[in-house]
Amino acid sequence: MNKPRLAVTMGDPSGIGPMVTVEGITSSSSTLSEHEIVVVGSAKELERAARRLEIDWSPVRLPPLPWSVASELPSGRVGLLEPEAANCELQPLGNPT
């Protein structure tokens, strides 16, 4: 079954974006059963947010673009696409860039 694929950006790595992204995607079991979700953002920041929220976060890392649009993610898994050119160093929390 082909599910709609949604791309979600995590927002500012130093703001609340990573926590909102992780919590929003993992809070509803129907979200992943009805959609393929690909998060665009820093793996380090998303993993740090998941640890703070005590949420199990294990996305499927996707290769840099172009990747096959026809490929499907394993059922119930989130895809992660890291921006190639972005400077994704860990920033102090509370200091948006």
mmCIF file of C-alpha atoms in Angstrom, residues 16-85:
data_model
loop_
_atom_site.group_PDB
_atom_site.id
_atom_site.type_symbol
_atom_site.label_atom_id
_atom_site.label_comp_id
_atom_site.label_asym_id
_atom_site.label_seq_id
_atom_site.Cartn_x
_atom_site.Cartn_y
_atom_site.Cartn_z
ATOM 1 C CA ILE A 16 12.128 23.985 20.513
ATOM 2 C CA GLY A 17 11.828 22.618 16.971
ATOM 3 C CA PRO A 18 13.640 19.306 17.536
ATOM 4 C CA MET A 19 11.555 18.493 20.636
ATOM 5 C CA VAL A 20 8.273 19.474 18.961
ATOM 6 C CA THR A 21 9.199 17.384 15.910
ATOM 7 C CA VAL A 22 10.125 14.233 17.837
ATOM 8 C CA GLU A 23 7.180 14.459 20.213
ATOM 9 C CA GLY A 24 4.686 15.300 17.484
ATOM 10 C CA ILE A 25 5.687 12.401 15.267
ATOM 11 C CA THR A 26 5.897 9.789 18.027
ATOM 12 C CA SER A 27 2.840 10.827 20.067
ATOM 13 C CA SER A 28 0.270 9.171 17.793
ATOM 14 C CA SER A 29 0.495 5.581 16.600
ATOM 15 C CA SER A 30 -1.801 6.400 13.669
ATOM 16 C CA THR A 31 0.648 9.022 12.363
ATOM 17 C CA LEU A 32 3.193 6.411 11.290
ATOM 18 C CA SER A 33 0.670 3.771 10.304
ATOM 19 C CA GLU A 34 -1.061 6.129 7.861
ATOM 20 C CA HIS A 35 1.916 8.131 6.498
ATOM 21 C CA GLU A 36 5.560 7.840 5.523
ATOM 22 C CA ILE A 37 7.338 10.636 7.359
ATOM 23 C CA VAL A 38 10.765 11.996 6.452
ATOM 24 C CA VAL A 39 12.326 14.480 8.870
ATOM 25 C CA VAL A 40 14.839 16.944 7.444
ATOM 26 C CA GLY A 41 17.289 18.046 10.097
ATOM 27 C CA SER A 42 20.243 17.337 12.344
ATOM 28 C CA ALA A 43 20.444 13.775 13.665
ATOM 29 C CA LYS A 44 22.408 15.007 16.705
ATOM 30 C CA GLU A 45 19.786 17.578 17.676
ATOM 31 C CA LEU A 46 16.853 15.209 17.140
ATOM 32 C CA GLU A 47 18.549 12.467 19.167
ATOM 33 C CA ARG A 48 19.313 14.932 21.959
ATOM 34 C CA ALA A 49 15.683 16.072 22.003
ATOM 35 C CA ALA A 50 14.462 12.459 22.143
ATOM 36 C CA ARG A 51 16.755 11.737 25.109
ATOM 37 C CA ARG A 52 15.432 14.788 26.972
ATOM 38 C CA LEU A 53 11.862 13.645 26.303
ATOM 39 C CA GLU A 54 12.741 10.006 27.123
ATOM 40 C CA ILE A 55 11.344 8.907 23.753
ATOM 41 C CA ASP A 56 12.693 5.983 21.748
ATOM 42 C CA TRP A 57 13.935 7.606 18.519
ATOM 43 C CA SER A 58 15.544 5.431 15.869
ATOM 44 C CA PRO A 59 14.898 6.891 12.406
ATOM 45 C CA VAL A 60 16.088 5.317 9.176
ATOM 46 C CA ARG A 61 18.919 7.483 7.873
ATOM 47 C CA LEU A 62 18.415 8.234 4.205
ATOM 48 C CA PRO A 63 21.319 8.801 1.818
ATOM 49 C CA PRO A 64 21.862 12.293 0.396
ATOM 50 C CA LEU A 65 19.568 13.272 -2.438
ATOM 51 C CA PRO A 66 18.712 12.094 -4.978
ATOM 52 C CA TRP A 67 17.227 8.956 -3.457
ATOM 53 C CA SER A 68 14.540 6.819 -4.937
ATOM 54 C CA VAL A 69 11.104 8.266 -4.414
ATOM 55 C CA ALA A 70 9.782 4.777 -5.115
ATOM 56 C CA SER A 71 11.585 3.295 -2.105
ATOM 57 C CA GLU A 72 9.389 2.759 0.907
ATOM 58 C CA LEU A 73 10.351 3.120 4.531
ATOM 59 C CA PRO A 74 9.861 0.100 6.765
ATOM 60 C CA SER A 75 6.389 0.184 8.315
ATOM 61 C CA GLY A 76 6.171 2.398 11.365
ATOM 62 C CA ARG A 77 9.635 3.957 10.889
ATOM 63 C CA VAL A 78 10.582 7.594 10.346
ATOM 64 C CA GLY A 79 13.086 8.589 7.662
ATOM 65 C CA LEU A 80 15.840 11.100 8.439
ATOM 66 C CA LEU A 81 17.496 13.258 5.804
ATOM 67 C CA GLU A 82 20.340 15.472 7.029
ATOM 68 C CA PRO A 83 21.009 18.663 5.068
ATOM 69 C CA GLU A 84 24.415 18.294 3.407
ATOM 70 C CA ALA A 85 25.552 21.896 3.538
#
